[in-house]
XYZ file of C-alpha atoms in Angstrom:
158
model
C -94.130 104.433 67.856
C -93.131 104.165 71.014
C -90.717 101.508 70.637
C -89.241 104.090 68.079
C -88.654 107.040 70.143
C -86.905 104.324 72.937
C -84.542 103.337 70.168
C -83.958 107.211 69.415
C -83.501 108.178 73.368
C -80.656 105.160 73.352
C -78.838 106.308 69.987
C -78.948 109.788 71.299
C -77.797 109.007 75.142
C -75.413 106.632 73.434
C -74.070 109.996 71.982
C -73.475 111.692 75.063
C -70.434 111.843 77.293
C -69.776 109.889 80.290
C -70.517 112.726 82.611
C -73.518 114.141 80.912
C -74.756 110.136 80.723
C -74.339 109.941 84.432
C -76.756 113.352 85.340
C -79.159 111.890 82.613
C -79.304 108.532 84.958
C -79.337 110.530 88.119
C -82.208 112.348 86.995
C -84.287 109.831 85.988
C -83.526 106.651 88.235
C -84.523 106.351 91.713
C -82.273 107.029 94.687
C -81.855 104.547 97.553
C -80.091 105.170 100.896
C -77.319 103.054 101.722
C -76.273 101.555 105.469
C -74.005 99.726 106.262
C -74.809 97.730 109.346
C -73.802 94.589 111.153
C -74.013 91.936 114.019
C -71.419 91.559 115.962
C -70.819 88.304 117.097
C -69.815 87.294 120.881
C -68.950 84.906 122.850
C -71.683 82.058 123.608
C -73.808 83.333 121.198
C -74.727 86.597 121.672
C -74.676 89.567 119.386
C -74.571 93.224 120.670
C -77.503 95.332 119.997
C -78.175 98.878 120.329
C -81.278 101.320 120.762
C -81.216 105.180 119.453
C -82.775 107.366 121.906
C -85.354 108.053 118.727
C -86.583 104.467 118.419
C -88.081 102.556 121.177
C -86.670 99.311 119.663
C -83.232 97.576 119.705
C -81.416 97.727 116.339
C -78.370 96.241 115.478
C -75.335 98.782 114.692
C -74.451 100.756 111.773
C -75.252 104.079 109.605
C -75.338 105.397 106.337
C -72.807 105.275 103.907
C -71.452 109.008 102.642
C -71.097 109.586 98.800
C -67.783 107.801 97.550
C -67.253 105.406 100.565
C -66.679 101.950 100.745
C -69.514 99.959 102.981
C -66.779 98.548 105.373
C -65.487 101.925 105.810
C -68.900 103.363 106.554
C -69.191 101.101 108.856
C -65.991 100.994 110.765
C -66.819 104.589 110.808
C -70.075 103.694 112.653
C -69.160 102.027 115.184
C -66.288 103.949 115.841
C -68.481 106.853 116.507
C -71.530 105.863 117.821
C -70.291 102.493 119.953
C -66.571 103.282 120.317
C -65.620 99.769 118.892
C -63.123 98.546 116.672
C -64.195 94.840 114.676
C -62.731 92.445 112.348
C -65.072 91.349 109.541
C -66.138 87.801 109.260
C -66.736 86.632 105.569
C -68.509 88.194 102.594
C -71.983 91.012 103.456
C -75.556 89.971 102.601
C -77.813 92.831 100.867
C -81.115 93.882 102.663
C -83.615 96.158 100.292
C -86.353 97.991 100.815
C -87.765 99.317 97.753
C -90.517 100.668 99.031
C -88.060 102.774 102.066
C -85.555 103.484 99.082
C -83.098 101.716 101.138
C -80.352 98.999 100.328
C -78.307 98.283 103.797
C -75.017 95.977 103.604
C -74.702 93.332 106.054
C -71.665 92.236 107.819
C -70.929 89.665 110.301
C -67.746 90.886 112.625
C -66.527 90.475 116.204
C -64.966 92.836 118.257
C -61.211 92.793 117.551
C -58.492 92.776 119.953
C -58.385 94.750 122.466
C -61.854 95.901 121.721
C -64.135 94.715 124.097
C -65.742 97.229 126.154
C -68.496 98.900 124.054
C -70.733 101.970 125.307
C -72.436 105.072 123.993
C -70.016 107.225 122.573
C -72.818 109.080 121.015
C -76.224 111.278 121.475
C -77.782 108.968 119.368
C -76.875 105.590 121.066
C -79.127 105.036 124.246
C -77.971 101.570 125.533
C -75.422 98.972 124.264
C -75.635 95.370 125.505
C -75.342 91.814 124.631
C -78.090 89.464 124.416
C -78.620 85.300 124.003
C -79.850 84.630 120.366
C -82.210 82.831 121.765
C -83.615 85.394 124.304
C -83.904 88.783 121.563
C -85.590 91.917 122.868
C -88.080 93.413 120.122
C -85.780 94.128 117.322
C -86.428 97.127 114.998
C -87.645 95.732 111.426
C -84.466 96.497 109.643
C -82.547 94.392 112.368
C -84.908 91.353 111.756
C -84.073 91.785 108.042
C -80.932 91.709 108.182
C -80.452 88.625 110.979
C -82.506 86.525 108.137
C -80.542 88.126 105.567
C -77.310 86.681 107.041
C -79.087 83.349 108.040
C -79.917 82.442 104.479
C -76.089 83.594 103.604
C -75.022 80.333 106.011
C -72.065 79.985 107.769
C -68.405 81.739 106.512
C -66.354 80.387 109.523
């Protein structure tokens, strides 16, 4: 019986206009927040970390992707807004899916664009910005640890 109902529902769904299908999917599907975050690589195996005013651990820069926005555009926007940095994206991004938090992070490797080497907090959200050696990282937010692991799993794209 359940199989027949499922088949009937699929046939009805197939007849719906595209707009109505989207409404159905958005109503019954789980929603996820999408973030665009990055590891900013510097000289001598250093990475740039940020400490947000509302968190005690250090993290990597980035933020939420707005509806209709590409993740790379969101990343660039967030970096300009939060730390005044223009970047060059290096290679393909990794993804981190946190089903419990219903969050997907698109994780990029980047480096500061020419002429954009000075960074400082430009948003009240950011308390500190600093370069750290990969071999001597401070206490990191769990999302930053996951992002670094995801990029390491991709390997070196350069």
